[in-house]
PDB file of C-alpha atoms in Angstrom:
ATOM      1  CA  UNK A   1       0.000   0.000   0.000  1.00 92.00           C
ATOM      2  CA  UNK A   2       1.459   3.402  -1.169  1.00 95.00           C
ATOM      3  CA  UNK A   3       1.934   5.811   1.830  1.00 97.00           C
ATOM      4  CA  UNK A   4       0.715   9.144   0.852  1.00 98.00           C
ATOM      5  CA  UNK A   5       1.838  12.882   2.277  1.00 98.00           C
ATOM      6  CA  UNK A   6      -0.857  15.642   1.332  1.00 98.00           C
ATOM      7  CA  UNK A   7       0.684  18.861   1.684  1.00 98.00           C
ATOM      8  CA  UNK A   8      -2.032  21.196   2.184  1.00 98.00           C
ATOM      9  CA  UNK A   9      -1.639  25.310   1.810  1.00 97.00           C
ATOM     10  CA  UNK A  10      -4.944  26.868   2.154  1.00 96.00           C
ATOM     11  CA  UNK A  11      -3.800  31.092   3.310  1.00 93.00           C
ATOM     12  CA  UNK A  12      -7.387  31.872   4.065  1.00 90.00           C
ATOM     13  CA  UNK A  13      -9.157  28.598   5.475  1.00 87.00           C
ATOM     14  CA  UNK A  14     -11.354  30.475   7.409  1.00 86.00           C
ATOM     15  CA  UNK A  15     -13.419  31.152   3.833  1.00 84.00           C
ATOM     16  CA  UNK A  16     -12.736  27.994   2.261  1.00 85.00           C
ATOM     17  CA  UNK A  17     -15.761  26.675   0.319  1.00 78.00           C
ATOM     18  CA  UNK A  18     -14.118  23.254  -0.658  1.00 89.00           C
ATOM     19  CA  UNK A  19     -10.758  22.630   0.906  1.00 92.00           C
ATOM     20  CA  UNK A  20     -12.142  22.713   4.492  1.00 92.00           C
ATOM     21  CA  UNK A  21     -14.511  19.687   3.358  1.00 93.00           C
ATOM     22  CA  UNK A  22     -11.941  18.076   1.196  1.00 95.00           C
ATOM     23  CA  UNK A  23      -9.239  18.203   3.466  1.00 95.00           C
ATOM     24  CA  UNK A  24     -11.141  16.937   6.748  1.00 94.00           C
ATOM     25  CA  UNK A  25     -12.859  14.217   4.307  1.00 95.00           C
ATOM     26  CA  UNK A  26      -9.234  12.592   4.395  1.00 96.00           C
ATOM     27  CA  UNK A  27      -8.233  13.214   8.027  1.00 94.00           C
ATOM     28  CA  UNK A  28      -7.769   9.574   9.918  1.00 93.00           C
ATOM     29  CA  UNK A  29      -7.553   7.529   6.796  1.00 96.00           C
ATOM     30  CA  UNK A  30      -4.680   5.063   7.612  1.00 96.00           C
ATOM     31  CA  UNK A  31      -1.540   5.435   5.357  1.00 96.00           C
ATOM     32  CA  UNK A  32      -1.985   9.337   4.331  1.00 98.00           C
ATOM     33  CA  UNK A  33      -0.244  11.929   6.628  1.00 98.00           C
ATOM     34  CA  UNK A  34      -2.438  15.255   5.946  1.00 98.00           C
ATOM     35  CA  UNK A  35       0.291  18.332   6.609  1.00 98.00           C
ATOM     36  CA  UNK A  36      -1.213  21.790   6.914  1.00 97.00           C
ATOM     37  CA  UNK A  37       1.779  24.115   5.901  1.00 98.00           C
ATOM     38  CA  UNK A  38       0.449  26.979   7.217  1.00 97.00           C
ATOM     39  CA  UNK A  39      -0.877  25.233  10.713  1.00 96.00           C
ATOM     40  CA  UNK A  40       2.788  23.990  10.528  1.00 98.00           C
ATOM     41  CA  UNK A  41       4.805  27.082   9.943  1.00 98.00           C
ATOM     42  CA  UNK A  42       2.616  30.034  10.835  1.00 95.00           C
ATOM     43  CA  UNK A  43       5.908  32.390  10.873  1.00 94.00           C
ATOM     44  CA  UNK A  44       7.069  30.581   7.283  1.00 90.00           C
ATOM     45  CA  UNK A  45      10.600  29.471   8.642  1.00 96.00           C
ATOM     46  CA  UNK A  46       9.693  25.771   6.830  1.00 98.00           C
ATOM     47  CA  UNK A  47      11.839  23.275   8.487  1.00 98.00           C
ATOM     48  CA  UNK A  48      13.915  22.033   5.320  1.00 98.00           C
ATOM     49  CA  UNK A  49      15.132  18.871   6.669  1.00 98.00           C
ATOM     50  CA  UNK A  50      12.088  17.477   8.962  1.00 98.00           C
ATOM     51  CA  UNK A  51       9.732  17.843   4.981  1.00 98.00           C
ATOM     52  CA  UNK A  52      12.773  16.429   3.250  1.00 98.00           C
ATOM     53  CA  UNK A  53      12.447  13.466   5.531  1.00 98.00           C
ATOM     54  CA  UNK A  54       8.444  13.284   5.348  1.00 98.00           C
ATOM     55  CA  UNK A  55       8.933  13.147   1.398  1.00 98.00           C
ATOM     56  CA  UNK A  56      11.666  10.173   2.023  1.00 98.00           C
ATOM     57  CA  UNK A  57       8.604   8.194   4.184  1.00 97.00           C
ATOM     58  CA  UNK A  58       6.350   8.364   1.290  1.00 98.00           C
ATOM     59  CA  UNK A  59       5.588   7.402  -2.116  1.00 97.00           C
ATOM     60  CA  UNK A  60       2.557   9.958  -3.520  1.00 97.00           C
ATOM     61  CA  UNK A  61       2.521  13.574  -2.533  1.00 98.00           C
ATOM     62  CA  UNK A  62      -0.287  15.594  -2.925  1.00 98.00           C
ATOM     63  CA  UNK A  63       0.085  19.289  -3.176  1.00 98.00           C
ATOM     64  CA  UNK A  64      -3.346  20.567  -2.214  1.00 98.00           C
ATOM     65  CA  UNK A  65      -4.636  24.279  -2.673  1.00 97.00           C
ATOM     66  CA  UNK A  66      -6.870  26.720  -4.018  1.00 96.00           C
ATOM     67  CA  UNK A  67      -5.592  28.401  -7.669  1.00 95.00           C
ATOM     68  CA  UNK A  68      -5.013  31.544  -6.583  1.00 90.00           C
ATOM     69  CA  UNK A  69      -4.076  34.018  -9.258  1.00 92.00           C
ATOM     70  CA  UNK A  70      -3.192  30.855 -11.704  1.00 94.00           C
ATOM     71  CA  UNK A  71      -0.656  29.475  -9.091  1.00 95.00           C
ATOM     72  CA  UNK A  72      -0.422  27.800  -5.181  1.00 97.00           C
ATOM     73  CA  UNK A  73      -0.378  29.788  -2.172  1.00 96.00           C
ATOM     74  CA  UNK A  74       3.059  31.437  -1.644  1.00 96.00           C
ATOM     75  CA  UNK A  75       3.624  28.746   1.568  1.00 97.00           C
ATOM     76  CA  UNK A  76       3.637  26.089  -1.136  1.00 98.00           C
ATOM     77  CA  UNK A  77       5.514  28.312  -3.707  1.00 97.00           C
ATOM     78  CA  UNK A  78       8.146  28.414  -0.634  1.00 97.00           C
ATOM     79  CA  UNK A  79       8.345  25.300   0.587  1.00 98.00           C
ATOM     80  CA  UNK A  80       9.198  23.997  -3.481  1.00 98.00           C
ATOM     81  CA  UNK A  81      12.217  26.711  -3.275  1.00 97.00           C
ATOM     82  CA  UNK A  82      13.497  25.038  -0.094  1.00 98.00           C
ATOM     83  CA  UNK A  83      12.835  21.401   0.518  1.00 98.00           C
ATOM     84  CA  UNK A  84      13.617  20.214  -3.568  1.00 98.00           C
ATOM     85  CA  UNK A  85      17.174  21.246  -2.915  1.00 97.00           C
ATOM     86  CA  UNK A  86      19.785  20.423  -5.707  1.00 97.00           C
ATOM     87  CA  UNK A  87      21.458  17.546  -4.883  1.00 97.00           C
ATOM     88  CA  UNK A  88      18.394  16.331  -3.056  1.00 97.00           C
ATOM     89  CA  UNK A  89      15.527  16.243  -5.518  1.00 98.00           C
ATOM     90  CA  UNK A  90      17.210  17.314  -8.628  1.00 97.00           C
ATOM     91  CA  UNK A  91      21.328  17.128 -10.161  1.00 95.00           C
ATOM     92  CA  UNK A  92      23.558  15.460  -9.229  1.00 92.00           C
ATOM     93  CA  UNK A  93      22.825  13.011  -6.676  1.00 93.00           C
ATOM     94  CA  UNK A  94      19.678  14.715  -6.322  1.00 95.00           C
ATOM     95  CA  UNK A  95      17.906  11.154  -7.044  1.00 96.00           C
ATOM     96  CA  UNK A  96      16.077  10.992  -3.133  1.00 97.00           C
ATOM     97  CA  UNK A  97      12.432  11.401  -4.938  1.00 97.00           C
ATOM     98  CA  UNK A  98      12.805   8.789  -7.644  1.00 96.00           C
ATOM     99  CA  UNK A  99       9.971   6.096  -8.124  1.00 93.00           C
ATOM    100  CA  UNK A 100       7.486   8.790  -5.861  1.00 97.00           C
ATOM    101  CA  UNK A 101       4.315  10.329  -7.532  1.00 97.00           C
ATOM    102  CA  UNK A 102       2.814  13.816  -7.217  1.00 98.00           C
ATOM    103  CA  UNK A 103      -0.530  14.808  -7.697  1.00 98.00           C
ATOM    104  CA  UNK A 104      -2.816  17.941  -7.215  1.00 98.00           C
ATOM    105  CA  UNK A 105      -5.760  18.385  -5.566  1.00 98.00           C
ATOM    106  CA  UNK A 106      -6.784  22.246  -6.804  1.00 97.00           C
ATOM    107  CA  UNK A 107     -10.038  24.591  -6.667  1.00 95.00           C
ATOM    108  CA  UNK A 108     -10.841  27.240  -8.886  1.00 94.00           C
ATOM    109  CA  UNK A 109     -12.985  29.817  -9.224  1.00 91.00           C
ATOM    110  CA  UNK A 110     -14.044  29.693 -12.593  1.00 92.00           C
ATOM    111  CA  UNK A 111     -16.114  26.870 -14.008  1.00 91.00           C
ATOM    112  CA  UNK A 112     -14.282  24.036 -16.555  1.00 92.00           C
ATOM    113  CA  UNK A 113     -15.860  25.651 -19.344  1.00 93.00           C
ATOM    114  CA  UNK A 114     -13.686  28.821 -18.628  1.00 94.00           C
ATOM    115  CA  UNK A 115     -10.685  26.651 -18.428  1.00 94.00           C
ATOM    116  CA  UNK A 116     -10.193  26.084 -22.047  1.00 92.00           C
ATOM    117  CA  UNK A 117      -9.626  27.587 -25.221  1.00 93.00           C
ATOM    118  CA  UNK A 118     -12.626  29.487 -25.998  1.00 94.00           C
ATOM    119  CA  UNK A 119     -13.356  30.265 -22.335  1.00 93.00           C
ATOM    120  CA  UNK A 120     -12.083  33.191 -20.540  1.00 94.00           C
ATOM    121  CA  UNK A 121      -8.885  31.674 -19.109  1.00 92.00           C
ATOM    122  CA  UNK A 122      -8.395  31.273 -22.892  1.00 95.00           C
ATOM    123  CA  UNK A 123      -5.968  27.589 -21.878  1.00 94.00           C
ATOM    124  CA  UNK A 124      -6.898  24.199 -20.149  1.00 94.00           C
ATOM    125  CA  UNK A 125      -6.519  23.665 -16.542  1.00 95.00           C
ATOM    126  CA  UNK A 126      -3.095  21.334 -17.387  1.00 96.00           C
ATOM    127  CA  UNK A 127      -1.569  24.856 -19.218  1.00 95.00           C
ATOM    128  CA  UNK A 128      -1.915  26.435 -15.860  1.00 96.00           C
ATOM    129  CA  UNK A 129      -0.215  23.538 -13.573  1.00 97.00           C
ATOM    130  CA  UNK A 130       2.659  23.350 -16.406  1.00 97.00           C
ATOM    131  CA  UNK A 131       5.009  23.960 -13.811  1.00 97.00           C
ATOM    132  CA  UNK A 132       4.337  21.686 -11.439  1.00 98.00           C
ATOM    133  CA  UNK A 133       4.487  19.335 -14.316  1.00 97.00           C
ATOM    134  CA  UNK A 134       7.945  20.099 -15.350  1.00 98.00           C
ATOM    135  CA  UNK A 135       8.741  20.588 -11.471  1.00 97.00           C
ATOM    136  CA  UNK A 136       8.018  16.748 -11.729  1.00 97.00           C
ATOM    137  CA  UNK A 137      10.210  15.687 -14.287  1.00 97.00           C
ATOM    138  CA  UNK A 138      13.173  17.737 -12.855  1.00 97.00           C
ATOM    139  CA  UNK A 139      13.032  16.349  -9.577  1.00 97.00           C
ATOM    140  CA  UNK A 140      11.594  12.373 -11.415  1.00 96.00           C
ATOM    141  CA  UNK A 141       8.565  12.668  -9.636  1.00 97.00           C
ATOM    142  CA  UNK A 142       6.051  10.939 -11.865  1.00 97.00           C
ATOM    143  CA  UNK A 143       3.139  13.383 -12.827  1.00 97.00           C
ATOM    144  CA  UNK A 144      -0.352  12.513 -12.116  1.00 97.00           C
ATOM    145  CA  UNK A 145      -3.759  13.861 -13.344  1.00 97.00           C
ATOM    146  CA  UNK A 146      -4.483  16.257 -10.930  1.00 97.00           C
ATOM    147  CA  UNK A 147      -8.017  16.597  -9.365  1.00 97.00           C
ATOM    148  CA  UNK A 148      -9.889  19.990  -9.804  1.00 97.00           C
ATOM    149  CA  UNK A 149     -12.756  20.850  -8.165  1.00 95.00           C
ATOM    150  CA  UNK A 150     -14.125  23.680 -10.545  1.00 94.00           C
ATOM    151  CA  UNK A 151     -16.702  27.105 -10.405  1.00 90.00           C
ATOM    152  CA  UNK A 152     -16.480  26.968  -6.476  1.00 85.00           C
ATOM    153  CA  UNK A 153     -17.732  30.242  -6.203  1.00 76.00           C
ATOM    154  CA  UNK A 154     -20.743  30.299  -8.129  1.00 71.00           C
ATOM    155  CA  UNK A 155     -21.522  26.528  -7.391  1.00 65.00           C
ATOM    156  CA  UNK A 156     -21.291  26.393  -3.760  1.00 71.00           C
ATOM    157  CA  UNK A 157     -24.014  23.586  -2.831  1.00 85.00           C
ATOM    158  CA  UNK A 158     -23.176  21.771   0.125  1.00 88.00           C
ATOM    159  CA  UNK A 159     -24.108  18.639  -1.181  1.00 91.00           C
ATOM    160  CA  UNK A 160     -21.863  19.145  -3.996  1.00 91.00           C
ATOM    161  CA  UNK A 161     -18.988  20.059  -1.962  1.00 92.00           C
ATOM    162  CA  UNK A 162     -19.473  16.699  -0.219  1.00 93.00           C
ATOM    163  CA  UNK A 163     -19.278  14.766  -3.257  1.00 94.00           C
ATOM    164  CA  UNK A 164     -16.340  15.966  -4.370  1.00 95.00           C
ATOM    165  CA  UNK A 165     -15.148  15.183  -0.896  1.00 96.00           C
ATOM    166  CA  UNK A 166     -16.135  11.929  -1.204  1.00 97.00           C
ATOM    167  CA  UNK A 167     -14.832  11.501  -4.960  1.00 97.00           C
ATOM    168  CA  UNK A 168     -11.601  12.600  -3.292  1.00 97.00           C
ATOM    169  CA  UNK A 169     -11.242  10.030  -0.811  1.00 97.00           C
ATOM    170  CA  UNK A 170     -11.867   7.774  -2.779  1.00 97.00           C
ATOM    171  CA  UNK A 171      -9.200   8.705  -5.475  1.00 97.00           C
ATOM    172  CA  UNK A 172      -6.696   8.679  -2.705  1.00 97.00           C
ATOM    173  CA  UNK A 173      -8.078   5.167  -1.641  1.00 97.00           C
ATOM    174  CA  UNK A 174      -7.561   3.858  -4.794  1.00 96.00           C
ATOM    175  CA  UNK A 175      -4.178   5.300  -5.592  1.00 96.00           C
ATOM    176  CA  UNK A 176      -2.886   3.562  -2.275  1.00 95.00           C
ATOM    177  CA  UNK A 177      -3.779   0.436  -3.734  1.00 93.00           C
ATOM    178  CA  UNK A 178      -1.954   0.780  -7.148  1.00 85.00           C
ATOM    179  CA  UNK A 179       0.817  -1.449  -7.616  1.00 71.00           C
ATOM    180  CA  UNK A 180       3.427  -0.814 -10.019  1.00 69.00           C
ATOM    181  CA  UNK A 181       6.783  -1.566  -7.917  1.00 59.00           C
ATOM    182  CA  UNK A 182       7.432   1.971  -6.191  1.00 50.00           C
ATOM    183  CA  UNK A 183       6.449   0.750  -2.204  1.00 48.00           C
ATOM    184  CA  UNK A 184       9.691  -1.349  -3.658  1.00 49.00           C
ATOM    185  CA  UNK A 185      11.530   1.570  -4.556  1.00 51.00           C
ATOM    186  CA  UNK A 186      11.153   2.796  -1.618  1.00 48.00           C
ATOM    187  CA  UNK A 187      12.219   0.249   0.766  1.00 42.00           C
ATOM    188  CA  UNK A 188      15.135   0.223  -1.398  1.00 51.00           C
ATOM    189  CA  UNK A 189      16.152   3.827  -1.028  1.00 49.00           C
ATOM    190  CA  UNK A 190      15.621   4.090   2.372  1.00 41.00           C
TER     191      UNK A 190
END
């Protein structure tokens, strides 16, 4: 079973229509350590080598957070800068996050419609997460389809909300269960 690290950044929780819900729907699920970056480091001094050692115990990491502004929350933007050090995650012997996975769990404003080439945003969702895509391949993370919970302004239904909740639980469920050698890898590298 993969072990899975979901590093959430969420600056203004306290008006969170979907990451509140999303975030507590994973909470207690055995195998998935849920890390609030900004419970964690309120004064932003991120602890480089305590996350570099939480990414060594685990084999998917979620970045979760809203799209603000087509990009994460500056916690998240921060922590990338200084835990996927060179010679850690990327050049040479920078191999530590080989076999792992990342995958994000976003919310945006706008509806999917507006994320595409004759909507507003005037590009699909991926053209807006392009960097943590090549983020991935620098530091041989494997990329997966992220999970985007769309129009959460103008859709905010409760009962929606807790679907996606639910749909997100149960993505994480099932990527725990995937078997394709990396729980291998990882008892290897560590």
């Amino acid at each position: 079973m993969y072990k899975i690290l979901v590093l959430f950044a969420h600056p203004a929780l306290q008006k969170s229509l979907a990451h509140k819900s999303l975030f507590n729907e994973i909470q207690h699920i055995e195998g998935i350590t849920c890390h609030d970056l900004y419970d964690a480091y309120p004064d932003s001094f991120i602890d480089i080598k305590h996350e570099q050692a939480l990414l060594l115990q685990h084999d998917i990491i979620v970045f979760q957070f809203p799209l603000y502004w087509y990009s994460c929350p500056a916690i998240l933007k921060e922590w990338q800068d200084l835990v996927l050090e060179h010679g850690f995650a990327y050049g040479e012997h920078g191999n530590k996050l080989i076999g792992k996975k990342l995958m994000l769990a976003v919310s945006t404003g706008g509806s999917a419609n507006s994320y595409s080439a004759s909507g507003y945003n005037e590009h699909d969702i991926n053209a807006f997460l392009l960097p943590f895509s090549q983020m991935s391949q620098i530091c041989n993370l494997e990329y997966l389809p992220p999970f985007v919970v769309h129009d959460i302004h103008k859709r905010h239904d409760p009962q929606r909300i807790a679907r996606k909740a639910e749909e997100y639980r149960q993505q994480l469920l099932r990527l725990q269960q995937i078997d394709d050698g990396a729980v291998k890898t990882r008892m290897e590298n560590n």
